[in-house]
C-alpha positions as a LaTeX table, in Angstrom:
\begin{tabular}{lrrr}
\hline
Residue & $x$ (\AA) & $y$ (\AA) & $z$ (\AA) \\
\hline
Met1 & 21.09 & $-270.60$ & $-6.71$ \\
Ala2 & 23.68 & $-273.13$ & $-7.86$ \\
Ser3 & 22.74 & $-276.08$ & $-5.67$ \\
Ile4 & 24.92 & $-278.82$ & $-4.27$ \\
Asn5 & 24.90 & $-281.69$ & $-6.76$ \\
Leu6 & 26.88 & $-284.88$ & $-6.33$ \\
Lys7 & 26.79 & $-287.27$ & $-9.25$ \\
Thr8 & 29.35 & $-289.84$ & $-8.16$ \\
Glu9 & 30.89 & $-291.14$ & $-4.99$ \\
Ile10 & 33.67 & $-288.88$ & $-3.65$ \\
Pro11 & 36.24 & $-289.09$ & $-5.08$ \\
Gly12 & 34.88 & $-289.97$ & $-8.50$ \\
Pro13 & 36.68 & $-292.09$ & $-11.08$ \\
Lys14 & 38.35 & $-289.10$ & $-12.92$ \\
Ser15 & 39.59 & $-287.62$ & $-9.66$ \\
Arg16 & 41.00 & $-290.98$ & $-8.61$ \\
Ala17 & 42.85 & $-291.34$ & $-11.86$ \\
Leu18 & 44.27 & $-287.85$ & $-11.58$ \\
Met19 & 45.37 & $-288.49$ & $-8.06$ \\
Glu20 & 47.33 & $-291.50$ & $-9.26$ \\
Arg21 & 49.08 & $-289.23$ & $-11.86$ \\
Arg22 & 49.69 & $-286.59$ & $-9.16$ \\
Ser23 & 51.31 & $-289.11$ & $-6.85$ \\
Ala24 & 53.59 & $-290.22$ & $-9.59$ \\
Ala25 & 54.60 & $-286.75$ & $-10.80$ \\
Val26 & 54.38 & $-284.37$ & $-7.78$ \\
Pro27 & 56.20 & $-284.67$ & $-4.42$ \\
Gln28 & 54.21 & $-285.34$ & $-1.25$ \\
Gly29 & 54.90 & $-281.88$ & 0.19 \\
Pro30 & 51.82 & $-280.10$ & $-1.17$ \\
Phe31 & 48.87 & $-281.39$ & 0.87 \\
His32 & 45.19 & $-281.67$ & $-0.08$ \\
Ile33 & 42.13 & $-281.22$ & 2.02 \\
Thr34 & 39.89 & $-283.00$ & $-0.51$ \\
Pro35 & 40.57 & $-285.94$ & $-2.88$ \\
Val36 & 38.85 & $-284.25$ & $-5.84$ \\
Phe37 & 40.16 & $-282.26$ & $-8.75$ \\
Ala38 & 38.56 & $-279.03$ & $-9.89$ \\
Ala39 & 37.19 & $-278.55$ & $-13.37$ \\
Lys40 & 35.41 & $-275.21$ & $-13.15$ \\
Ala41 & 34.10 & $-272.80$ & $-10.63$ \\
Gln42 & 31.63 & $-269.93$ & $-10.36$ \\
Gly43 & 30.59 & $-267.73$ & $-7.49$ \\
Pro44 & 30.56 & $-269.86$ & $-4.31$ \\
Thr45 & 30.63 & $-273.21$ & $-6.07$ \\
Val46 & 33.26 & $-275.53$ & $-7.56$ \\
Glu47 & 32.63 & $-278.43$ & $-9.90$ \\
Asp48 & 35.04 & $-281.32$ & $-10.07$ \\
Val49 & 36.21 & $-283.40$ & $-13.06$ \\
Asp50 & 33.43 & $-285.92$ & $-12.34$ \\
Gly51 & 30.73 & $-283.34$ & $-12.50$ \\
Asn52 & 30.11 & $-283.08$ & $-8.72$ \\
Arg53 & 29.28 & $-279.63$ & $-7.51$ \\
Phe54 & 30.40 & $-278.29$ & $-4.10$ \\
Leu55 & 29.80 & $-275.21$ & $-2.02$ \\
Asp56 & 33.25 & $-273.79$ & $-1.41$ \\
Phe57 & 33.66 & $-272.63$ & 2.16 \\
Ala58 & 37.46 & $-272.73$ & 1.83 \\
Asn59 & 37.54 & $-269.92$ & $-0.71$ \\
Gly60 & 40.96 & $-270.95$ & $-2.08$ \\
Ile61 & 42.26 & $-270.43$ & 1.53 \\
Gly62 & 40.62 & $-267.00$ & 1.64 \\
Val63 & 41.61 & $-265.80$ & $-1.82$ \\
Thr64 & 38.41 & $-265.59$ & $-3.82$ \\
Asn65 & 36.50 & $-263.17$ & $-1.61$ \\
Thr66 & 34.80 & $-261.97$ & $-4.76$ \\
Gly67 & 33.65 & $-265.48$ & $-5.46$ \\
His68 & 35.08 & $-267.75$ & $-8.22$ \\
Asn69 & 35.43 & $-266.12$ & $-11.65$ \\
His70 & 33.85 & $-262.89$ & $-10.74$ \\
Pro71 & 32.70 & $-261.57$ & $-14.15$ \\
Glu72 & 34.40 & $-258.14$ & $-13.81$ \\
Val73 & 37.67 & $-259.75$ & $-12.69$ \\
Val74 & 37.52 & $-262.24$ & $-15.62$ \\
Ala75 & 36.78 & $-259.42$ & $-18.07$ \\
Ala76 & 39.73 & $-257.31$ & $-16.72$ \\
Val77 & 42.05 & $-260.30$ & $-17.05$ \\
Lys78 & 41.01 & $-260.96$ & $-20.64$ \\
Glu79 & 41.33 & $-257.35$ & $-21.65$ \\
Gln80 & 44.82 & $-257.12$ & $-20.16$ \\
Thr81 & 46.06 & $-260.33$ & $-21.83$ \\
Asp82 & 44.98 & $-258.83$ & $-25.16$ \\
Gln83 & 47.38 & $-255.96$ & $-24.48$ \\
Tyr84 & 50.46 & $-257.57$ & $-22.88$ \\
Ile85 & 51.05 & $-260.23$ & $-20.26$ \\
His86 & 54.52 & $-259.41$ & $-18.99$ \\
Thr87 & 57.33 & $-256.94$ & $-19.41$ \\
Ser88 & 58.73 & $-256.94$ & $-15.83$ \\
Phe89 & 58.12 & $-253.74$ & $-13.96$ \\
Asn90 & 61.90 & $-253.49$ & $-13.51$ \\
Val91 & 62.51 & $-253.38$ & $-17.24$ \\
Met92 & 59.51 & $-251.53$ & $-18.75$ \\
Pro93 & 56.98 & $-250.27$ & $-16.16$ \\
Tyr94 & 53.19 & $-250.12$ & $-16.82$ \\
Glu95 & 50.22 & $-248.25$ & $-15.60$ \\
Pro96 & 48.24 & $-251.08$ & $-13.85$ \\
Tyr97 & 51.00 & $-251.41$ & $-11.23$ \\
Val98 & 50.95 & $-247.67$ & $-10.54$ \\
Glu99 & 47.14 & $-247.61$ & $-10.32$ \\
Val100 & 47.00 & $-250.53$ & $-7.90$ \\
Ala101 & 49.51 & $-248.70$ & $-5.74$ \\
Glu102 & 47.53 & $-245.45$ & $-5.88$ \\
Arg103 & 44.30 & $-247.31$ & $-4.91$ \\
Leu104 & 46.00 & $-249.16$ & $-1.97$ \\
Asn105 & 47.65 & $-245.96$ & $-0.75$ \\
Gln106 & 44.24 & $-244.34$ & $-0.58$ \\
Leu107 & 42.48 & $-247.27$ & 1.05 \\
Ala108 & 45.05 & $-248.12$ & 3.73 \\
Pro109 & 44.41 & $-246.44$ & 7.11 \\
Gly110 & 46.71 & $-243.68$ & 8.19 \\
Asp111 & 46.75 & $-239.90$ & 7.71 \\
Phe112 & 50.27 & $-239.82$ & 6.27 \\
Pro113 & 51.91 & $-240.16$ & 2.78 \\
Lys114 & 52.03 & $-243.84$ & 1.67 \\
Lys115 & 53.63 & $-245.94$ & $-0.99$ \\
Thr116 & 53.01 & $-249.49$ & $-2.13$ \\
Phe117 & 55.38 & $-252.24$ & $-3.30$ \\
Leu118 & 53.89 & $-255.23$ & $-5.17$ \\
Val119 & 55.10 & $-258.78$ & $-5.22$ \\
Asn120 & 53.56 & $-262.22$ & $-5.85$ \\
Ser121 & 52.81 & $-264.12$ & $-2.65$ \\
Gly122 & 52.05 & $-263.36$ & 0.93 \\
Ala123 & 55.36 & $-264.84$ & 2.10 \\
Glu124 & 57.23 & $-262.63$ & $-0.34$ \\
Ala125 & 55.40 & $-259.57$ & 0.98 \\
Val126 & 56.31 & $-260.53$ & 4.54 \\
Glu127 & 59.97 & $-260.91$ & 3.62 \\
Asn128 & 60.07 & $-257.43$ & 1.94 \\
Ala129 & 58.18 & $-255.80$ & 4.89 \\
Val130 & 61.06 & $-257.02$ & 7.10 \\
Lys131 & 63.57 & $-255.70$ & 4.62 \\
Phe132 & 61.91 & $-252.24$ & 4.54 \\
Ala133 & 61.74 & $-252.18$ & 8.39 \\
Arg134 & 65.42 & $-253.06$ & 8.89 \\
Ala135 & 66.64 & $-250.75$ & 6.18 \\
Phe136 & 64.62 & $-247.77$ & 7.58 \\
Thr137 & 65.25 & $-248.30$ & 11.29 \\
Lys138 & 68.88 & $-249.62$ & 11.00 \\
Arg139 & 67.86 & $-252.17$ & 13.67 \\
Gln140 & 67.75 & $-255.93$ & 13.36 \\
Gly141 & 65.15 & $-257.39$ & 15.83 \\
Ile142 & 61.82 & $-258.67$ & 14.61 \\
Ile143 & 59.11 & $-259.51$ & 17.19 \\
Cys144 & 56.33 & $-261.96$ & 16.25 \\
Phe145 & 53.87 & $-264.06$ & 18.20 \\
Asp146 & 52.87 & $-267.60$ & 19.21 \\
His147 & 50.34 & $-269.20$ & 16.85 \\
Ala148 & 51.36 & $-266.97$ & 14.00 \\
Tyr149 & 51.59 & $-268.00$ & 10.40 \\
His150 & 53.54 & $-265.73$ & 8.02 \\
Gly151 & 54.51 & $-268.14$ & 5.20 \\
Arg152 & 56.98 & $-270.80$ & 4.10 \\
Thr153 & 60.04 & $-269.01$ & 2.74 \\
Tyr154 & 62.95 & $-268.82$ & 5.22 \\
Met155 & 62.23 & $-265.51$ & 7.02 \\
Ala156 & 58.45 & $-266.03$ & 6.88 \\
Met157 & 58.95 & $-269.63$ & 8.08 \\
Thr158 & 61.13 & $-268.42$ & 10.92 \\
Met159 & 58.31 & $-265.99$ & 11.92 \\
Thr160 & 55.71 & $-268.83$ & 11.71 \\
Ala161 & 55.08 & $-270.43$ & 15.03 \\
Lys162 & 53.90 & $-273.99$ & 14.19 \\
Thr163 & 56.56 & $-276.56$ & 13.79 \\
Lys164 & 54.84 & $-279.39$ & 11.93 \\
Pro165 & 54.43 & $-279.40$ & 9.02 \\
Tyr166 & 55.80 & $-275.93$ & 8.28 \\
Lys167 & 59.19 & $-275.91$ & 9.96 \\
His168 & 60.06 & $-279.51$ & 10.81 \\
Gly169 & 63.34 & $-280.57$ & 9.25 \\
Phe170 & 64.20 & $-277.19$ & 7.72 \\
Ala171 & 66.45 & $-275.66$ & 10.40 \\
Pro172 & 68.54 & $-273.63$ & 10.93 \\
Phe173 & 66.26 & $-270.58$ & 10.75 \\
Asn174 & 67.01 & $-266.88$ & 10.40 \\
Pro175 & 68.45 & $-265.04$ & 13.39 \\
Glu176 & 67.10 & $-261.97$ & 15.24 \\
Val177 & 63.48 & $-263.15$ & 15.28 \\
Tyr178 & 61.87 & $-263.16$ & 18.74 \\
Arg179 & 58.51 & $-264.60$ & 19.74 \\
Ala180 & 56.08 & $-263.26$ & 22.32 \\
Pro181 & 52.96 & $-264.96$ & 23.73 \\
Leu182 & 49.73 & $-264.25$ & 21.90 \\
Pro183 & 46.75 & $-263.17$ & 24.07 \\
Tyr184 & 44.84 & $-266.39$ & 23.14 \\
Asn185 & 41.91 & $-265.87$ & 25.47 \\
Tyr186 & 40.64 & $-269.44$ & 25.33 \\
Arg187 & 43.89 & $-271.06$ & 26.03 \\
Trp188 & 45.64 & $-268.51$ & 28.27 \\
Pro189 & 47.19 & $-270.27$ & 31.28 \\
Gly190 & 45.19 & $-270.20$ & 34.48 \\
Gln191 & 41.96 & $-269.12$ & 32.75 \\
Gln192 & 38.76 & $-271.17$ & 32.63 \\
Gly193 & 36.41 & $-271.22$ & 29.67 \\
Lys194 & 36.77 & $-268.10$ & 27.59 \\
Gly195 & 38.98 & $-266.38$ & 30.09 \\
Asp196 & 38.91 & $-262.89$ & 31.66 \\
Glu197 & 40.01 & $-260.65$ & 28.78 \\
Pro198 & 41.49 & $-257.74$ & 30.83 \\
Thr199 & 43.60 & $-260.29$ & 32.80 \\
Val200 & 44.73 & $-262.01$ & 29.59 \\
Val201 & 45.63 & $-258.65$ & 28.00 \\
Ala202 & 47.59 & $-257.48$ & 31.03 \\
Glu203 & 49.58 & $-260.67$ & 31.37 \\
Ala204 & 50.19 & $-261.04$ & 27.69 \\
Phe205 & 51.46 & $-257.48$ & 27.43 \\
Arg206 & 53.81 & $-257.97$ & 30.43 \\
Ala207 & 55.11 & $-261.07$ & 28.69 \\
Phe208 & 55.64 & $-259.06$ & 25.44 \\
Ile209 & 57.58 & $-256.42$ & 27.39 \\
Asp210 & 59.69 & $-259.26$ & 28.97 \\
Val211 & 60.66 & $-260.45$ & 25.48 \\
Val212 & 61.48 & $-257.08$ & 24.05 \\
Glu213 & 63.36 & $-255.66$ & 27.02 \\
Gly214 & 64.89 & $-258.86$ & 28.36 \\
Gln215 & 66.00 & $-260.56$ & 25.13 \\
Val216 & 66.75 & $-257.81$ & 22.60 \\
Gly217 & 66.22 & $-254.35$ & 23.82 \\
Pro218 & 63.69 & $-251.87$ & 22.42 \\
Asp219 & 66.32 & $-249.87$ & 20.66 \\
Gln220 & 67.30 & $-252.92$ & 18.64 \\
Val221 & 63.77 & $-253.82$ & 17.53 \\
Ala222 & 63.00 & $-252.91$ & 13.96 \\
Ala223 & 59.39 & $-254.05$ & 13.85 \\
Val224 & 56.57 & $-255.92$ & 15.57 \\
Val225 & 54.60 & $-258.08$ & 13.14 \\
Ile226 & 51.16 & $-259.33$ & 14.09 \\
Glu227 & 48.00 & $-260.64$ & 12.53 \\
Pro228 & 44.99 & $-258.80$ & 13.90 \\
Val229 & 43.10 & $-262.02$ & 13.61 \\
Val230 & 45.45 & $-264.98$ & 13.68 \\
Gly231 & 44.61 & $-266.95$ & 10.60 \\
Glu232 & 46.27 & $-270.37$ & 10.20 \\
Gly233 & 46.83 & $-270.41$ & 13.97 \\
Gly234 & 43.09 & $-270.71$ & 14.66 \\
Phe235 & 41.20 & $-267.52$ & 13.77 \\
Ile236 & 42.00 & $-265.85$ & 17.07 \\
Pro237 & 41.12 & $-262.12$ & 17.19 \\
Val238 & 43.68 & $-260.13$ & 19.10 \\
Pro239 & 41.95 & $-258.14$ & 21.85 \\
Leu240 & 41.45 & $-254.48$ & 21.13 \\
Gln241 & 43.17 & $-253.26$ & 24.25 \\
Phe242 & 46.21 & $-255.41$ & 23.55 \\
Met243 & 46.58 & $-253.95$ & 20.11 \\
Lys244 & 46.24 & $-250.40$ & 21.49 \\
Lys245 & 48.94 & $-251.11$ & 24.09 \\
Leu246 & 51.16 & $-252.62$ & 21.39 \\
Asp247 & 50.62 & $-249.59$ & 19.16 \\
His248 & 51.45 & $-247.11$ & 21.93 \\
Tyr249 & 54.66 & $-249.08$ & 22.94 \\
Cys250 & 55.88 & $-249.18$ & 19.34 \\
Lys251 & 55.38 & $-245.48$ & 18.82 \\
Glu252 & 57.10 & $-244.68$ & 22.16 \\
His253 & 60.18 & $-246.72$ & 21.16 \\
Gly254 & 60.44 & $-246.01$ & 17.42 \\
Ile255 & 59.49 & $-249.58$ & 16.51 \\
Leu256 & 57.50 & $-250.11$ & 13.35 \\
Leu257 & 54.11 & $-251.83$ & 13.74 \\
Ile258 & 53.36 & $-254.13$ & 10.82 \\
Leu259 & 49.96 & $-255.76$ & 10.44 \\
Asp260 & 49.88 & $-258.99$ & 8.52 \\
Glu261 & 46.52 & $-258.72$ & 6.87 \\
Ile262 & 47.07 & $-261.40$ & 4.25 \\
Gln263 & 44.01 & $-263.38$ & 5.34 \\
Thr264 & 42.04 & $-260.62$ & 7.05 \\
Gly265 & 42.08 & $-258.03$ & 4.26 \\
Phe266 & 39.59 & $-257.11$ & 1.62 \\
Gly267 & 36.31 & $-257.69$ & 3.40 \\
Arg268 & 37.12 & $-260.94$ & 5.13 \\
Thr269 & 36.17 & $-259.31$ & 8.43 \\
Ala270 & 33.35 & $-257.13$ & 6.79 \\
Lys271 & 35.67 & $-254.10$ & 6.67 \\
Met272 & 38.33 & $-253.35$ & 4.04 \\
Phe273 & 41.05 & $-254.21$ & 6.57 \\
Ala274 & 40.83 & $-255.60$ & 10.10 \\
Ala275 & 42.86 & $-252.54$ & 11.15 \\
Asn276 & 39.68 & $-250.54$ & 10.57 \\
His277 & 38.04 & $-252.47$ & 13.46 \\
Tyr278 & 40.89 & $-251.53$ & 15.78 \\
Gly279 & 41.23 & $-247.92$ & 14.81 \\
Leu280 & 44.88 & $-248.53$ & 13.98 \\
Glu281 & 47.20 & $-246.75$ & 11.54 \\
Pro282 & 49.99 & $-249.26$ & 11.11 \\
Asp283 & 53.32 & $-248.25$ & 9.69 \\
Met284 & 52.98 & $-251.10$ & 7.14 \\
Leu285 & 50.20 & $-253.45$ & 6.01 \\
Ile286 & 50.98 & $-256.80$ & 4.38 \\
Leu287 & 48.31 & $-257.79$ & 1.84 \\
Ala288 & 47.73 & $-260.74$ & $-0.45$ \\
Lys289 & 44.98 & $-263.40$ & $-0.89$ \\
Gly290 & 41.81 & $-261.38$ & $-1.63$ \\
Leu291 & 43.68 & $-258.57$ & $-3.34$ \\
Ala292 & 43.33 & $-259.76$ & $-6.89$ \\
Gly293 & 40.19 & $-261.92$ & $-6.99$ \\
Gly294 & 42.13 & $-265.19$ & $-7.44$ \\
Met295 & 45.20 & $-263.96$ & $-9.30$ \\
Pro296 & 48.61 & $-264.11$ & $-7.57$ \\
Leu297 & 49.41 & $-260.66$ & $-6.17$ \\
Ser298 & 50.65 & $-259.30$ & $-2.81$ \\
Ala299 & 51.62 & $-255.90$ & $-1.48$ \\
Val300 & 53.43 & $-254.03$ & 1.18 \\
Val301 & 51.56 & $-250.71$ & 1.84 \\
Gly302 & 53.00 & $-248.25$ & 4.28 \\
Arg303 & 54.53 & $-244.99$ & 5.28 \\
Ala304 & 56.26 & $-243.46$ & 2.28 \\
Asp305 & 59.42 & $-242.64$ & 4.32 \\
Val306 & 59.75 & $-246.25$ & 5.41 \\
Leu307 & 59.35 & $-247.77$ & 2.02 \\
Glu308 & 61.73 & $-245.19$ & 0.52 \\
Gly309 & 64.44 & $-246.34$ & 3.00 \\
Thr310 & 65.46 & $-248.99$ & 0.57 \\
Pro311 & 67.95 & $-247.96$ & $-2.21$ \\
Val312 & 67.16 & $-248.24$ & $-5.88$ \\
Gly313 & 67.33 & $-251.91$ & $-6.85$ \\
Gly314 & 66.87 & $-253.00$ & $-3.25$ \\
Ala315 & 63.40 & $-254.28$ & $-3.85$ \\
Gly316 & 61.91 & $-255.98$ & $-6.86$ \\
Gly317 & 61.44 & $-259.27$ & $-8.76$ \\
Thr318 & 60.91 & $-260.55$ & $-12.21$ \\
Tyr319 & 57.19 & $-261.22$ & $-11.87$ \\
Ser320 & 56.45 & $-258.67$ & $-9.06$ \\
Gly321 & 53.23 & $-256.79$ & $-9.76$ \\
Asn322 & 52.40 & $-258.77$ & $-12.91$ \\
Pro323 & 50.09 & $-256.60$ & $-15.13$ \\
Val324 & 47.45 & $-259.26$ & $-15.53$ \\
Ala325 & 47.27 & $-259.74$ & $-11.74$ \\
Cys326 & 47.18 & $-255.94$ & $-11.36$ \\
Ala327 & 44.25 & $-255.66$ & $-13.81$ \\
Ala328 & 42.45 & $-258.34$ & $-11.76$ \\
Ala329 & 43.20 & $-256.40$ & $-8.60$ \\
Leu330 & 41.69 & $-253.18$ & $-9.96$ \\
Ala331 & 38.46 & $-254.99$ & $-10.78$ \\
Ala332 & 38.44 & $-256.64$ & $-7.38$ \\
Leu333 & 39.04 & $-253.35$ & $-5.67$ \\
Asp334 & 36.03 & $-251.87$ & $-7.53$ \\
His335 & 33.90 & $-254.71$ & $-6.01$ \\
Tyr336 & 35.26 & $-254.11$ & $-2.50$ \\
Glu337 & 34.63 & $-250.36$ & $-2.70$ \\
Asn338 & 30.95 & $-250.94$ & $-3.43$ \\
Pro339 & 29.15 & $-250.30$ & $-0.15$ \\
Glu340 & 26.80 & $-253.24$ & $-0.76$ \\
Thr341 & 29.77 & $-255.65$ & $-0.64$ \\
Phe342 & 30.60 & $-255.18$ & 3.02 \\
Ala343 & 26.92 & $-254.62$ & 3.98 \\
His344 & 26.27 & $-258.16$ & 2.65 \\
Ala345 & 29.41 & $-259.45$ & 4.48 \\
Arg346 & 27.97 & $-258.13$ & 7.71 \\
Val347 & 24.78 & $-260.02$ & 7.06 \\
Leu348 & 26.74 & $-263.16$ & 6.41 \\
Gly349 & 28.70 & $-262.60$ & 9.58 \\
Asp350 & 25.51 & $-262.14$ & 11.66 \\
Val351 & 24.14 & $-265.43$ & 10.26 \\
Met352 & 27.31 & $-267.27$ & 11.22 \\
Ile353 & 27.47 & $-265.77$ & 14.72 \\
Lys354 & 23.88 & $-266.80$ & 15.36 \\
Thr355 & 24.50 & $-270.31$ & 13.95 \\
Leu356 & 27.72 & $-270.89$ & 15.80 \\
Asn357 & 26.16 & $-269.64$ & 19.05 \\
Glu358 & 23.42 & $-272.31$ & 18.63 \\
Trp359 & 25.97 & $-274.97$ & 17.88 \\
Phe360 & 27.92 & $-274.03$ & 20.97 \\
Glu361 & 24.83 & $-274.51$ & 23.15 \\
Gln362 & 24.01 & $-277.88$ & 21.64 \\
Tyr363 & 27.39 & $-279.60$ & 21.08 \\
Pro364 & 29.90 & $-279.85$ & 23.92 \\
Ile365 & 32.52 & $-280.92$ & 21.50 \\
Ile366 & 32.77 & $-277.17$ & 20.57 \\
Gly367 & 35.02 & $-275.57$ & 23.12 \\
Asp368 & 35.05 & $-272.11$ & 21.62 \\
His369 & 33.74 & $-270.12$ & 18.67 \\
Arg370 & 35.19 & $-266.84$ & 17.58 \\
Gly371 & 36.21 & $-264.54$ & 14.82 \\
Leu372 & 35.54 & $-261.08$ & 13.36 \\
Gly373 & 32.71 & $-260.47$ & 10.98 \\
Pro374 & 32.22 & $-263.48$ & 8.67 \\
Met375 & 35.78 & $-264.71$ & 9.43 \\
Arg376 & 34.59 & $-267.39$ & 11.94 \\
Ala377 & 35.81 & $-270.62$ & 13.42 \\
Ile378 & 34.97 & $-273.26$ & 16.00 \\
Glu379 & 37.61 & $-274.96$ & 18.21 \\
Leu380 & 36.86 & $-278.58$ & 18.90 \\
Val381 & 37.82 & $-280.37$ & 22.17 \\
Thr382 & 37.30 & $-283.77$ & 23.73 \\
Asp383 & 35.61 & $-282.02$ & 26.62 \\
Arg384 & 35.20 & $-278.42$ & 27.79 \\
Glu385 & 36.72 & $-278.91$ & 31.19 \\
Ser386 & 40.12 & $-280.26$ & 29.96 \\
Lys387 & 40.04 & $-278.33$ & 26.62 \\
Thr388 & 42.03 & $-281.24$ & 25.15 \\
Pro389 & 42.34 & $-280.43$ & 21.44 \\
Asn390 & 40.28 & $-282.76$ & 19.20 \\
Lys391 & 42.12 & $-282.86$ & 15.89 \\
Asp392 & 40.44 & $-286.09$ & 14.86 \\
Ala393 & 37.01 & $-284.46$ & 15.08 \\
Val394 & 38.07 & $-281.76$ & 12.60 \\
Gly395 & 39.27 & $-284.41$ & 10.12 \\
Ala396 & 36.01 & $-286.35$ & 10.46 \\
Ile397 & 33.87 & $-283.19$ & 9.89 \\
Leu398 & 35.96 & $-282.11$ & 6.89 \\
Lys399 & 35.47 & $-285.57$ & 5.36 \\
His400 & 31.74 & $-285.65$ & 6.03 \\
Ser401 & 31.44 & $-282.11$ & 4.52 \\
Tyr402 & 33.19 & $-282.76$ & 1.23 \\
Glu403 & 31.48 & $-286.17$ & 0.86 \\
Asn404 & 28.16 & $-284.25$ & 1.12 \\
Gly405 & 29.03 & $-281.32$ & $-1.03$ \\
Val406 & 30.73 & $-278.65$ & 1.11 \\
Ile407 & 34.54 & $-277.87$ & 1.13 \\
Cys408 & 35.91 & $-276.63$ & 4.39 \\
Ile409 & 39.40 & $-276.42$ & 5.87 \\
Gly410 & 40.91 & $-276.78$ & 9.34 \\
Ala411 & 43.34 & $-274.53$ & 11.17 \\
Gly412 & 44.99 & $-274.06$ & 14.59 \\
Thr413 & 48.35 & $-274.84$ & 16.15 \\
Tyr414 & 46.86 & $-278.09$ & 17.44 \\
Gly415 & 44.90 & $-278.82$ & 14.26 \\
Asn416 & 41.62 & $-278.72$ & 16.12 \\
Val417 & 39.94 & $-275.63$ & 14.59 \\
Leu418 & 37.38 & $-275.69$ & 11.82 \\
Arg419 & 37.46 & $-272.33$ & 9.99 \\
Phe420 & 34.96 & $-270.84$ & 7.60 \\
Leu421 & 36.11 & $-268.73$ & 4.64 \\
Ile422 & 32.95 & $-268.31$ & 2.66 \\
Pro423 & 32.96 & $-266.24$ & $-0.54$ \\
Leu424 & 31.55 & $-262.74$ & 0.26 \\
Thr425 & 29.24 & $-263.17$ & $-2.73$ \\
Ala426 & 27.51 & $-266.25$ & $-1.27$ \\
Thr427 & 23.80 & $-265.84$ & $-0.53$ \\
Val428 & 22.40 & $-266.35$ & 2.88 \\
Lys429 & 20.57 & $-269.43$ & 1.60 \\
Glu430 & 23.85 & $-270.91$ & 0.31 \\
Leu431 & 25.53 & $-270.14$ & 3.60 \\
Glu432 & 22.77 & $-271.79$ & 5.58 \\
Glu433 & 22.68 & $-274.77$ & 3.34 \\
Gly434 & 26.41 & $-275.34$ & 3.70 \\
Leu435 & 26.34 & $-274.89$ & 7.42 \\
Ser436 & 23.56 & $-277.43$ & 7.80 \\
Ile437 & 25.72 & $-280.00$ & 6.16 \\
Val438 & 28.69 & $-279.15$ & 8.38 \\
Glu439 & 26.41 & $-279.40$ & 11.48 \\
Glu440 & 25.33 & $-282.87$ & 10.27 \\
Gly441 & 28.95 & $-283.89$ & 10.58 \\
Ile442 & 29.21 & $-282.40$ & 14.09 \\
Arg443 & 26.03 & $-284.10$ & 15.16 \\
Arg444 & 27.45 & $-287.56$ & 14.10 \\
Leu445 & 30.29 & $-287.10$ & 16.54 \\
Cys446 & 28.22 & $-285.43$ & 19.25 \\
Pro447 & 24.52 & $-286.43$ & 19.09 \\
Val448 & 22.05 & $-284.00$ & 20.58 \\
Pro449 & 20.29 & $-285.44$ & 23.66 \\
Ala450 & 16.62 & $-286.24$ & 22.90 \\
Asp451 & 15.40 & $-283.67$ & 25.43 \\
Val452 & 17.26 & $-280.72$ & 23.81 \\
\hline
\end{tabular}
């Protein structure tokens, strides 16, 4: 096992020097969770420029599900760069793009003909999914949800719920985007503790109907876009019954159901897609992050008739479906299609559930813990009765963690959620080692009574 190994104070001298250069050359917009600069990475670990080694529970914000520098992904990238790096699919097409599309069409749920369109980033895939939906339905309305995060480009940013830092100062936003309440069990109005799920589902669905029928009209809605597990908004799994009601309503009214699986896809929930947990066959899937093992690639996968609703030249881009990224994706898909990959992910998820249950019993600063498979999070509060978000606690735990060799990241509309995005190739021992360091940070804020 590659153990945690810190050789300098954090940040070390080389990282501090690089941060000075970064401050002089790069605008303040791009944020940093840690003050250290990466030098190399392998599997679940990252080494900084000062030789400090960290367990990476941030996973490049859920990108390197295969672990850093997976050997087969690296080999595929090297082999492709020896052939050609770029032609633009719009100028001279190439087989890797077609093969990725074939593989995703086969893997995506749904017993109907499918097609796949490739682009570069999650936000770009979101934007194109909206284009496909509007072109096919000849309708304009897009329904999204509270606590959603769909990206930073203008349509994606409009669909994103959180104002600061994502939307503040960037208005006006795109028209014909409507927002419905998310069935956020822990924070649903009038509910204590975790909340009564059937009540939350019923009330949230009535609120959804009010938005659709009261503000836009179902015959004017092109698509409903939802994350099956809300990512940046706090790792909130959408209740199964709500998703089924949503699916039925969309089918009844000719509305396309689009699942944003940018963060949940490719084993993050211990299945290929979170849709597999729900038994859903969405009209379109939006994919990115884990798709290409660390290379920039995203996709819209969906009904062939929907994606064919855009005319020739109506979708594309210079770098879209870059051949090197496609080669990486094919190697990553080989890894995901190995049954052992998700079997191990389920084991990691079980360890996390057991650990977080124990933390919840010991530390009243944890108001809720939740997730799907190994995609887990804890929500921190000042006290469980008021549920007041405790953003400062997340910052303190993140700092304690990276200063002791574990990289984690926060989440949540209120900034009070600590999320875990462990590489699916991490061992149980590595997971437990990293979690013990995070727990140390929690214990400093919320000591366990002597009689516990």
